[in-house]
Coordinates of N, CA and C and ligand atoms in Angstrom, one line a residue:
M224 N 115.4 97.8 87.8 CA 114.0 97.5 87.8 C 113.2 98.6 88.6
I225 N 112.0 98.8 88.2 CA 111.0 99.6 88.9 C 110.0 98.7 89.5
D226 N 109.6 99.0 90.8 CA 108.6 98.2 91.4 C 107.4 99.2 91.7
L227 N 106.3 99.0 91.0 CA 105.2 100.0 91.2 C 104.1 99.6 92.2
H228 N 104.3 98.6 92.9 CA 103.3 98.3 94.0 C 104.1 97.7 95.1
C229 N 104.2 98.4 96.2 CA 105.1 97.9 97.3 C 104.7 98.5 98.6
H230 N 104.6 97.8 99.7 CA 104.3 98.3 101.0 C 105.6 98.5 101.8
I231 N 106.4 99.4 101.4 CA 107.7 99.6 102.0 C 107.7 100.7 103.1
L232 N 106.6 101.5 103.2 CA 106.5 102.5 104.3 C 106.1 101.8 105.5
H233 N 106.7 102.2 106.6 CA 106.5 101.5 107.9 C 105.4 102.3 108.7
G234 N 104.7 101.5 109.5 CA 103.7 102.1 110.4 C 102.5 102.6 109.8
V235 N 102.2 102.4 108.5 CA 101.0 102.9 107.8 C 100.0 101.9 107.5
D236 N 100.5 100.6 107.4 CA 99.6 99.5 107.1 C 100.3 98.2 107.5
D237 N 100.0 97.1 106.9 CA 100.6 95.8 107.3 C 101.9 95.6 106.7
G238 N 102.6 96.6 106.3 CA 104.0 96.5 105.8 C 104.9 96.5 107.0
P239 N 106.2 97.0 106.8 CA 107.2 96.9 107.9 C 106.8 97.6 109.2
A240 N 107.2 97.1 110.3 CA 106.8 97.7 111.6 C 107.5 98.9 112.0
N241 N 108.8 99.1 111.5 CA 109.5 100.3 111.9 C 110.5 100.7 110.8
R242 N 111.1 101.8 110.9 CA 111.9 102.4 109.8 C 113.1 101.5 109.4
D243 N 113.6 100.8 110.4 CA 114.8 99.9 110.1 C 114.3 98.7 109.3
A244 N 113.1 98.3 109.5 CA 112.6 97.1 108.7 C 112.4 97.6 107.3
S245 N 111.9 98.9 107.1 CA 111.8 99.5 105.8 C 113.1 99.6 105.1
L246 N 114.1 100.0 105.9 CA 115.4 100.2 105.4 C 116.0 98.8 104.9
M247 N 115.8 97.8 105.7 CA 116.3 96.4 105.2 C 115.6 96.0 104.0
M248 N 114.3 96.3 103.9 CA 113.6 96.0 102.6 C 114.2 96.7 101.4
A249 N 114.5 98.0 101.6 CA 115.1 98.8 100.5 C 116.4 98.2 100.1
K250 N 117.2 97.8 101.2 CA 118.5 97.2 100.9 C 118.4 96.0 100.1
K251 N 117.4 95.1 100.4 CA 117.2 93.9 99.7 C 116.8 94.2 98.3
A252 N 115.9 95.2 98.1 CA 115.4 95.6 96.8 C 116.6 96.0 95.9
A253 N 117.5 96.8 96.5 CA 118.7 97.3 95.8 C 119.6 96.1 95.4
E254 N 119.7 95.1 96.3 CA 120.5 93.9 95.9 C 119.9 93.1 94.8
E255 N 118.6 93.2 94.7 CA 117.9 92.5 93.6 C 117.8 93.3 92.3
G256 N 118.3 94.5 92.3 CA 118.4 95.3 91.1 C 117.2 96.2 91.0
I257 N 116.5 96.5 92.0 CA 115.3 97.4 92.0 C 115.9 98.8 92.4
H258 N 115.8 99.8 91.6 CA 116.3 101.1 91.9 C 115.2 102.1 92.3
T259 N 114.0 101.8 91.9 CA 112.8 102.8 92.1 C 111.7 102.0 92.6
I260 N 111.1 102.4 93.8 CA 109.9 101.7 94.3 C 108.8 102.7 94.5
I261 N 107.7 102.4 94.0 CA 106.5 103.3 94.3 C 105.9 102.7 95.5
A262 N 105.8 103.5 96.6 CA 105.3 103.1 97.9 C 103.8 103.2 97.7
T263 N 103.0 102.1 98.0 CA 101.6 102.1 97.7 C 100.9 101.5 99.0
P264 N 100.8 102.4 100.1 CA 100.1 101.9 101.2 C 98.6 101.6 101.0
H265 N 98.0 100.7 101.7 CA 96.6 100.5 101.6 C 95.8 101.7 101.9
H266 N 94.7 101.9 101.3 CA 93.8 103.0 101.6 C 92.4 102.6 101.5
K267 N 91.6 102.9 102.5 CA 90.2 102.6 102.6 C 89.9 101.1 102.5
N268 N 90.8 100.3 103.0 CA 90.5 98.8 102.9 C 89.8 98.2 104.2
E269 N 89.1 99.1 104.8 CA 88.4 98.7 106.1 C 89.3 98.8 107.3
K270 N 90.6 98.6 107.1 CA 91.6 98.6 108.2 C 92.5 99.9 108.2
Y271 N 92.9 100.3 107.0 CA 93.9 101.3 106.9 C 93.4 102.5 106.1
E272 N 93.7 103.7 106.5 CA 93.4 104.9 105.7 C 94.7 105.7 105.6
N273 N 95.1 105.9 104.4 CA 96.3 106.7 104.1 C 96.1 107.7 103.1
P274 N 95.6 108.9 103.4 CA 95.4 109.9 102.4 C 96.7 110.4 101.9
K275 N 96.6 111.1 100.7 CA 97.7 111.6 100.0 C 98.7 112.3 100.9
E276 N 98.3 113.2 101.7 CA 99.2 114.1 102.5 C 100.1 113.2 103.4
T277 N 99.5 112.2 104.0 CA 100.3 111.3 104.9 C 101.4 110.6 104.1
I278 N 101.0 110.1 102.9 CA 101.9 109.3 102.1 C 103.1 110.2 101.6
L279 N 102.8 111.4 101.2 CA 103.8 112.3 100.7 C 104.8 112.6 101.8
Q280 N 104.3 112.8 103.0 CA 105.3 113.1 104.1 C 106.1 111.9 104.4
E281 N 105.5 110.7 104.5 CA 106.2 109.5 104.9 C 107.3 109.1 103.8
V282 N 106.9 109.4 102.5 CA 107.9 109.1 101.4 C 109.1 110.0 101.5
A283 N 108.9 111.3 101.8 CA 110.0 112.2 102.0 C 110.9 111.8 103.1
K284 N 110.3 111.4 104.3 CA 111.1 110.9 105.4 C 111.9 109.7 105.1
M285 N 111.3 108.8 104.4 CA 111.9 107.5 104.0 C 113.1 107.8 103.1
N286 N 112.9 108.6 102.1 CA 114.0 108.9 101.2 C 115.2 109.6 101.9
D287 N 114.9 110.4 102.9 CA 116.0 111.0 103.7 C 116.8 109.9 104.4
Y288 N 116.0 109.0 105.0 CA 116.6 108.0 105.8 C 117.4 107.0 104.9
L289 N 116.9 106.7 103.7 CA 117.7 105.9 102.8 C 119.0 106.6 102.4
R290 N 118.9 107.9 102.1 CA 120.1 108.6 101.7 C 121.2 108.6 102.8
E291 N 120.7 108.9 104.0 CA 121.5 108.8 105.2 C 122.3 107.5 105.3
H292 N 121.7 106.4 104.9 CA 122.3 105.1 105.0 C 122.8 104.6 103.7
R293 N 122.9 105.6 102.7 CA 123.5 105.3 101.4 C 122.9 104.1 100.7
I294 N 121.6 104.0 100.8 CA 120.9 102.9 100.0 C 120.4 103.6 98.8
D295 N 120.8 103.1 97.6 CA 120.5 103.7 96.4 C 119.2 103.3 95.8
V296 N 118.1 103.6 96.5 CA 116.8 103.2 96.0 C 115.9 104.5 96.2
E297 N 115.2 104.9 95.2 CA 114.3 106.0 95.3 C 112.9 105.6 95.5
I298 N 112.3 106.2 96.6 CA 110.9 105.8 96.9 C 110.0 107.0 96.2
L299 N 109.0 106.6 95.5 CA 108.0 107.5 95.0 C 106.7 107.3 95.6
P300 N 105.8 108.3 95.7 CA 104.5 108.1 96.4 C 103.5 107.4 95.5
G301 N 102.6 106.6 96.1 CA 101.6 105.9 95.4 C 100.5 105.5 96.5
Q302 N 99.6 104.7 96.1 CA 98.5 104.4 97.0 C 97.8 103.1 96.4
E303 N 97.4 102.2 97.3 CA 96.6 101.1 96.8 C 95.1 101.3 97.4
V304 N 94.3 101.7 96.5 CA 92.9 102.2 96.9 C 91.9 101.0 96.8
R305 N 91.3 100.6 97.9 CA 90.3 99.7 97.9 C 89.1 100.3 97.1
V306 N 88.5 99.6 96.2 CA 87.4 100.1 95.4 C 86.3 100.6 96.3
N307 N 85.8 101.8 96.1 CA 84.7 102.3 96.8 C 84.1 103.4 95.9
G308 N 82.8 103.7 96.3 CA 82.0 104.6 95.4 C 82.5 106.1 95.5
D309 N 83.3 106.4 96.5 CA 83.7 107.8 96.7 C 85.1 108.2 96.2
I310 N 85.7 107.3 95.4 CA 87.0 107.5 94.9 C 87.2 108.9 94.2
L311 N 86.2 109.1 93.3 CA 86.4 110.3 92.5 C 86.1 111.6 93.3
Q312 N 85.2 111.5 94.2 CA 85.0 112.6 95.0 C 86.2 112.9 95.9
E313 N 86.8 111.8 96.4 CA 88.0 112.0 97.2 C 89.2 112.5 96.4
Y314 N 89.2 112.1 95.2 CA 90.3 112.6 94.3 C 90.1 114.1 94.1
E315 N 88.9 114.6 93.9 CA 88.6 116.0 93.8 C 89.1 116.7 95.1
E316 N 88.9 116.1 96.2 CA 89.2 116.7 97.5 C 90.7 116.6 97.9
G317 N 91.5 115.9 97.1 CA 92.9 115.8 97.3 C 93.4 114.7 98.2
G318 N 92.5 113.7 98.4 CA 92.9 112.6 99.3 C 93.6 111.4 98.5
I319 N 93.4 111.4 97.2 CA 94.0 110.3 96.4 C 95.3 110.8 95.7
V320 N 96.3 109.9 95.8 CA 97.6 110.2 95.1 C 97.7 109.2 94.0
T321 N 98.0 109.8 92.8 CA 98.3 108.9 91.6 C 99.7 108.3 91.7
L322 N 100.1 107.3 90.9 CA 101.4 106.8 91.0 C 102.4 107.9 90.7
A323 N 103.4 108.0 91.6 CA 104.5 109.0 91.5 C 103.9 110.4 91.6
D324 N 102.7 110.6 91.9 CA 102.0 111.9 92.1 C 102.2 112.8 90.9
R325 N 102.4 112.1 89.7 CA 102.5 112.9 88.4 C 102.0 112.1 87.2
T326 N 101.6 110.8 87.4 CA 101.1 110.1 86.3 C 99.5 110.0 86.5
P327 N 98.8 109.6 85.5 CA 97.4 109.5 85.7 C 96.9 108.1 86.2
F328 N 97.9 107.3 86.7 CA 97.6 105.9 87.1 C 97.2 105.8 88.6
I329 N 96.2 105.1 88.9 CA 95.9 104.7 90.3 C 95.7 103.2 90.4
L330 N 96.2 102.7 91.5 CA 96.1 101.3 91.8 C 94.7 101.1 92.5
I331 N 93.9 100.2 91.9 CA 92.6 99.9 92.4 C 92.6 98.4 92.9
E332 N 92.2 98.2 94.1 CA 92.1 96.8 94.7 C 90.7 96.4 94.9
F333 N 90.3 95.2 94.5 CA 89.0 94.6 94.8 C 89.1 93.8 96.1
P334 N 88.0 93.6 96.7 CA 88.0 92.7 97.9 C 88.4 91.3 97.3
S335 N 89.1 90.5 98.1 CA 89.6 89.2 97.5 C 88.6 88.2 97.1
G336 N 87.4 88.3 97.6 CA 86.4 87.3 97.3 C 85.5 87.7 96.1
H337 N 85.3 88.9 95.8 CA 84.4 89.3 94.7 C 84.7 90.6 94.0
V338 N 83.9 90.9 93.0 CA 84.0 92.2 92.3 C 82.7 92.9 92.5
P339 N 82.7 94.1 93.1 CA 81.4 94.8 93.3 C 80.7 95.1 92.0
R340 N 79.4 95.1 92.0 CA 78.6 95.3 90.8 C 78.9 96.7 90.2
Y341 N 79.2 97.6 91.0 CA 79.4 99.0 90.5 C 80.7 99.2 89.9
A342 N 81.6 98.2 89.9 CA 83.0 98.3 89.5 C 83.1 98.8 88.0
E343 N 82.2 98.2 87.2 CA 82.3 98.5 85.7 C 82.1 100.0 85.5
K344 N 81.1 100.5 86.1 CA 80.8 101.9 85.9 C 81.9 102.8 86.5
L345 N 82.3 102.4 87.7 CA 83.3 103.2 88.4 C 84.6 103.2 87.5
L346 N 85.1 102.1 87.0 CA 86.3 102.1 86.1 C 86.1 103.0 84.9
Y347 N 84.9 103.0 84.4 CA 84.6 103.9 83.3 C 84.7 105.4 83.7
D348 N 84.0 105.7 84.8 CA 84.0 107.1 85.3 C 85.4 107.6 85.7
I349 N 86.2 106.7 86.2 CA 87.6 107.0 86.5 C 88.3 107.5 85.3
Q350 N 88.1 106.8 84.2 CA 88.8 107.1 82.9 C 88.2 108.4 82.3
L351 N 86.9 108.6 82.5 CA 86.3 109.9 82.1 C 87.0 111.1 82.7
K352 N 87.5 110.9 83.9 CA 88.2 111.9 84.7 C 89.6 112.2 84.2
G353 N 90.1 111.3 83.2 CA 91.4 111.4 82.7 C 92.4 110.5 83.5
L354 N 91.9 109.7 84.4 CA 92.7 108.8 85.2 C 92.8 107.4 84.6
M355 N 93.8 106.7 84.9 CA 94.0 105.3 84.3 C 94.0 104.3 85.5
P356 N 92.9 103.5 85.6 CA 92.9 102.5 86.7 C 93.8 101.3 86.4
I357 N 94.6 100.9 87.4 CA 95.3 99.6 87.3 C 94.7 98.7 88.3
I358 N 94.0 97.6 87.9 CA 93.5 96.7 88.8 C 94.6 95.8 89.3
V359 N 94.8 95.8 90.7 CA 95.9 95.0 91.2 C 95.6 93.6 91.5
H360 N 96.5 92.7 91.4 CA 96.4 91.3 91.5 C 95.1 90.7 91.2
P361 N 94.6 90.8 90.0 CA 93.3 90.1 89.6 C 93.4 88.6 89.8
E362 N 94.6 88.1 89.7 CA 94.8 86.7 89.7 C 94.5 86.1 91.1
R363 N 94.4 86.9 92.1 CA 94.1 86.5 93.5 C 92.6 86.7 93.9
N364 N 91.8 87.1 92.9 CA 90.4 87.4 93.2 C 89.5 86.2 92.8
Q365 N 88.8 85.7 93.8 CA 88.0 84.5 93.6 C 87.0 84.6 92.4
E366 N 86.3 85.7 92.4 CA 85.3 85.8 91.3 C 85.9 86.0 89.9
L367 N 87.1 86.6 89.8 CA 87.8 86.7 88.6 C 88.3 85.4 88.1
I368 N 88.8 84.6 89.1 CA 89.3 83.2 88.8 C 88.2 82.4 88.2
E369 N 87.0 82.5 88.8 CA 85.9 81.7 88.3 C 85.2 82.3 87.1
N370 N 85.4 83.6 86.9 CA 84.7 84.2 85.7 C 85.6 85.3 85.1
P371 N 86.7 84.8 84.4 CA 87.7 85.8 83.8 C 87.1 86.7 82.8
D372 N 85.9 86.4 82.3 CA 85.3 87.3 81.3 C 85.0 88.7 81.9
I373 N 84.9 88.7 83.2 CA 84.6 90.0 83.8 C 85.9 90.9 83.6
L374 N 87.1 90.3 83.8 CA 88.3 91.1 83.7 C 88.5 91.4 82.2
Y375 N 88.2 90.5 81.3 CA 88.3 90.8 79.9 C 87.6 92.0 79.6
K376 N 86.4 92.1 80.1 CA 85.5 93.3 79.8 C 86.1 94.6 80.3
F377 N 86.6 94.5 81.6 CA 87.3 95.7 82.1 C 88.5 96.2 81.3
V378 N 89.3 95.2 80.9 CA 90.6 95.5 80.1 C 90.1 96.0 78.7
K379 N 89.2 95.4 78.1 CA 88.7 95.8 76.8 C 88.2 97.2 76.9
N380 N 87.6 97.6 78.0 CA 87.1 99.0 78.2 C 88.2 99.9 78.8
G381 N 89.5 99.5 78.7 CA 90.5 100.5 79.0 C 91.2 100.4 80.3
A382 N 90.8 99.4 81.2 CA 91.5 99.3 82.5 C 92.8 98.5 82.2
F383 N 93.8 98.8 83.1 CA 95.1 98.1 83.1 C 95.0 97.2 84.3
T384 N 95.9 96.2 84.2 CA 96.0 95.3 85.4 C 97.4 95.0 85.8
Q385 N 97.6 94.5 87.0 CA 99.0 94.2 87.5 C 99.0 92.9 88.2
V386 N 99.7 91.9 87.7 CA 99.9 90.7 88.5 C 101.0 90.8 89.5
T387 N 100.9 90.0 90.5 CA 101.9 90.1 91.6 C 103.1 89.1 91.3
A388 N 104.3 89.5 91.4 CA 105.5 88.7 91.1 C 105.4 87.3 91.8
G389 N 105.0 87.4 93.1 CA 104.9 86.1 93.9 C 103.9 85.1 93.2
S390 N 102.9 85.7 92.7 CA 101.9 84.8 92.0 C 102.5 84.1 90.8
V391 N 103.3 84.9 90.0 CA 103.9 84.3 88.8 C 104.9 83.2 89.2
V392 N 105.6 83.4 90.3 CA 106.6 82.3 90.6 C 106.0 81.3 91.5
G393 N 104.7 81.3 91.8 CA 104.1 80.2 92.5 C 104.0 80.3 94.1
K394 N 104.3 81.5 94.6 CA 104.2 81.7 96.0 C 102.8 81.6 96.6
F395 N 101.8 81.8 95.8 CA 100.4 81.7 96.3 C 99.7 80.4 95.8
G396 N 100.5 79.5 95.4 CA 100.0 78.2 95.0 C 99.8 78.0 93.5
K397 N 99.5 76.8 93.1 CA 99.5 76.4 91.7 C 98.3 77.1 90.9
K398 N 97.1 77.1 91.6 CA 95.9 77.7 90.9 C 96.1 79.1 90.5
I399 N 96.7 79.9 91.5 CA 96.9 81.4 91.2 C 98.0 81.5 90.2
Q400 N 99.1 80.7 90.3 CA 100.1 80.7 89.2 C 99.5 80.5 87.9
K401 N 98.7 79.5 87.8 CA 98.1 79.1 86.5 C 97.2 80.2 86.0
F402 N 96.5 80.8 86.8 CA 95.6 81.9 86.4 C 96.5 83.1 85.9
S403 N 97.6 83.4 86.6 CA 98.5 84.5 86.2 C 99.0 84.2 84.8
D404 N 99.4 82.9 84.6 CA 99.9 82.6 83.3 C 98.8 82.8 82.2
Q405 N 97.6 82.4 82.5 CA 96.5 82.6 81.6 C 96.3 84.1 81.3
L406 N 96.4 84.9 82.3 CA 96.2 86.4 82.1 C 97.3 86.9 81.2
I407 N 98.5 86.4 81.4 CA 99.6 86.9 80.6 C 99.4 86.4 79.2
A408 N 99.1 85.1 79.0 CA 98.9 84.6 77.7 C 97.8 85.3 76.9
S409 N 96.8 85.8 77.6 CA 95.6 86.4 77.0 C 95.7 87.9 76.9
S410 N 96.9 88.4 77.2 CA 97.1 89.9 77.1 C 96.1 90.6 78.0
L411 N 95.8 90.0 79.2 CA 94.9 90.6 80.1 C 95.6 91.3 81.3
T412 N 97.0 91.4 81.2 CA 97.7 92.1 82.2 C 98.9 92.8 81.6
H413 N 99.3 93.9 82.3 CA 100.3 94.9 81.7 C 101.4 95.1 82.5
F414 N 101.3 94.8 83.8 CA 102.4 95.1 84.8 C 102.6 93.9 85.7
V415 N 103.9 93.7 86.1 CA 104.2 92.8 87.2 C 104.8 93.7 88.3
A416 N 104.4 93.5 89.5 CA 105.0 94.3 90.6 C 105.0 93.4 91.8
S417 N 105.8 93.8 92.8 CA 106.1 92.8 94.0 C 104.9 92.7 95.0
D418 N 104.2 93.9 95.2 CA 103.3 93.9 96.4 C 104.0 93.4 97.7
A419 N 105.3 93.7 97.7 CA 106.0 93.2 98.9 C 105.6 93.9 100.2
H420 N 105.5 93.1 101.3 CA 105.2 93.7 102.6 C 106.3 93.6 103.5
N421 N 107.3 92.7 103.2 CA 108.4 92.4 104.1 C 109.4 91.6 103.4
E422 N 110.4 91.1 104.1 CA 111.5 90.4 103.4 C 111.4 88.9 103.5
T423 N 110.3 88.4 104.2 CA 110.2 87.0 104.4 C 109.1 86.3 103.6
N424 N 107.8 86.4 104.2 CA 106.8 85.7 103.4 C 106.1 86.5 102.3
R425 N 106.4 87.8 102.3 CA 105.9 88.7 101.2 C 107.0 89.5 100.7
A426 N 108.0 88.8 100.0 CA 109.2 89.5 99.5 C 109.0 89.9 98.1
F427 N 110.1 90.4 97.5 CA 109.9 91.0 96.1 C 109.7 90.0 95.0
H428 N 110.6 89.1 94.7 CA 110.5 88.1 93.7 C 110.4 88.7 92.3
L429 N 110.7 90.0 92.1 CA 110.5 90.6 90.8 C 111.4 90.1 89.7
G430 N 112.7 90.0 90.0 CA 113.6 89.4 88.9 C 113.2 88.0 88.6
E431 N 112.9 87.2 89.6 CA 112.4 85.8 89.4 C 111.2 85.7 88.5
A432 N 110.3 86.7 88.7 CA 109.0 86.7 87.9 C 109.4 87.0 86.5
Y433 N 110.2 88.0 86.2 CA 110.6 88.3 84.9 C 111.3 87.1 84.2
N434 N 112.2 86.4 84.9 CA 112.8 85.3 84.4 C 111.9 84.2 84.0
R435 N 110.9 84.0 84.8 CA 109.9 82.9 84.6 C 109.1 83.3 83.4
I436 N 108.7 84.6 83.2 CA 107.9 85.0 82.1 C 108.7 84.9 80.8
K437 N 110.0 85.1 80.9 CA 110.8 84.9 79.7 C 110.9 83.5 79.3
K438 N 111.0 82.6 80.3 CA 111.1 81.2 80.0 C 109.8 80.7 79.4
Q439 N 108.7 81.1 80.0 CA 107.4 80.6 79.5 C 106.8 81.2 78.3
F440 N 107.1 82.6 78.2 CA 106.4 83.3 77.1 C 107.3 84.0 76.1
G441 N 108.6 83.9 76.3 CA 109.6 84.5 75.4 C 110.0 85.9 75.8
S442 N 111.0 86.4 75.1 CA 111.6 87.7 75.5 C 110.8 88.9 75.1
D443 N 109.9 88.8 74.1 CA 109.0 89.9 73.7 C 108.1 90.2 74.8
I444 N 107.5 89.2 75.4 CA 106.5 89.4 76.4 C 107.2 89.9 77.7
E445 N 108.4 89.3 78.0 CA 109.1 89.7 79.1 C 109.5 91.2 79.0
Y446 N 109.9 91.6 77.8 CA 110.3 93.0 77.5 C 109.1 94.0 77.8
L447 N 107.9 93.5 77.4 CA 106.7 94.4 77.6 C 106.6 94.6 79.1
F448 N 106.7 93.6 80.0 CA 106.6 93.8 81.4 C 107.7 94.6 82.0
Q449 N 108.9 94.4 81.5 CA 110.1 95.1 82.1 C 109.9 96.6 81.7
E450 N 109.4 96.9 80.5 CA 109.4 98.2 80.0 C 108.3 99.1 80.5
N451 N 107.1 98.4 80.7 CA 105.9 99.2 81.0 C 106.1 100.2 82.2
P452 N 106.7 99.7 83.4 CA 106.9 100.7 84.4 C 107.7 101.9 84.1
Y453 N 108.7 101.7 83.2 CA 109.5 102.8 82.7 C 108.7 103.8 81.9
L454 N 107.9 103.2 81.0 CA 107.0 104.1 80.2 C 106.1 104.9 81.0
L455 N 105.5 104.2 82.1 CA 104.6 104.8 83.0 C 105.2 106.0 83.6
L456 N 106.4 105.9 84.2 CA 107.1 107.0 84.8 C 107.5 108.1 83.9
E457 N 107.8 107.7 82.6 CA 108.2 108.7 81.6 C 107.0 109.3 81.0
G458 N 105.8 109.0 81.4 CA 104.6 109.6 80.8 C 104.3 109.2 79.4
K459 N 104.9 108.0 79.0 CA 104.7 107.5 77.6 C 103.6 106.4 77.6
S460 N 103.1 106.1 76.4 CA 102.1 105.1 76.3 C 102.5 103.7 76.7
I461 N 101.7 103.0 77.5 CA 102.0 101.7 78.0 C 101.8 100.7 76.8
I462 N 102.7 99.7 76.7 CA 102.5 98.7 75.7 C 101.3 97.8 76.1
K463 N 100.3 97.8 75.2 CA 99.0 97.0 75.5 C 98.6 96.2 74.3
E464 N 98.7 94.9 74.4 CA 98.2 94.1 73.3 C 96.7 93.9 73.3
I465 N 96.2 93.5 72.2 CA 94.7 93.3 72.2 C 94.3 92.2 73.1
P466 N 93.5 92.5 74.1 CA 93.1 91.4 75.0 C 92.2 90.3 74.4
E467 N 92.4 89.1 74.9 CA 91.5 88.0 74.4 C 90.9 87.4 75.7
R468 N 89.8 86.6 75.4 CA 89.2 85.9 76.5 C 90.1 84.8 77.0
V469 N 90.2 84.5 78.3 CA 91.1 83.5 78.7 C 90.8 82.1 78.1
G470 N 91.9 81.5 77.6 CA 91.8 80.2 76.9 C 91.4 80.3 75.5
K471 N 91.3 81.5 74.9 CA 90.8 81.6 73.5 C 91.9 81.9 72.5
K472 N 93.1 82.0 72.9 CA 94.1 82.3 71.9 C 95.5 81.8 72.1
K473 N 96.4 82.3 71.3 CA 97.8 81.9 71.3 C 98.2 81.0 72.4
F474 N 99.4 80.6 72.5 CA 99.9 79.7 73.6 C 98.8 78.7 74.0
L475 N 97.8 78.5 73.1 CA 96.7 77.6 73.4 C 97.2 76.2 73.7
G476 N 98.3 75.8 73.0 CA 98.9 74.5 73.1 C 99.4 74.3 74.6
I477 N 99.8 75.4 75.2 CA 100.5 75.2 76.5 C 99.4 75.0 77.6
F478 N 98.3 75.6 77.4 CA 97.3 75.5 78.5 C 96.2 74.5 78.1
Ligands
LIG142 FE1 99.3 95.7 98.0

């Protein structure tokens, strides 16, 4: 499996405290069948700043350390960028790193309580630059839970989204799990990733999430989620079904 959202680098944000904690996380990932992890430290979220250069250096050091300890997991660079009006300027100046530093995808995080009014235009402008925004964990955003039509509009206009594996398996409670299911059922999300920060209360749960998706939605939908991270890294088109408004289609009987 590939995990495209993970706080595995130590000392850069609220992920692991030291390199041995990172090492243990990578070991756990390998045991769970994850062979590639895109390290996505927080950037510009009011607490942490991790520009591209820092992340590239930390990823290189971590890969050396994993090889030294014969852990068969490859770390690739990435970044979780808190939405802000200067993203494109910072991209021009070299502070933003796309997923794997070679795809057009960038992870965009909204504040947990709301969606800024300028987000719609920004998501559009990001795409005009030839970049592909992936909105991370929309299922945990209060405004999107209350008004999922906002997300529908973003996806219809070309944004991708990523639900967190822990949400799918119920680690953030029933309400968030239900909303994750609704997003999957309405084709409003394209990736599942761990957003793991440690091995305890914010662990991977990626295999469990795929299993639950298979049980709830069938193997075709599970395949889409398993396959999309591979397509992303291979530079191929992401599988994207036509989005629907939440509660308006298929699987209607279930919800
Ligand atoms: Fe994250």
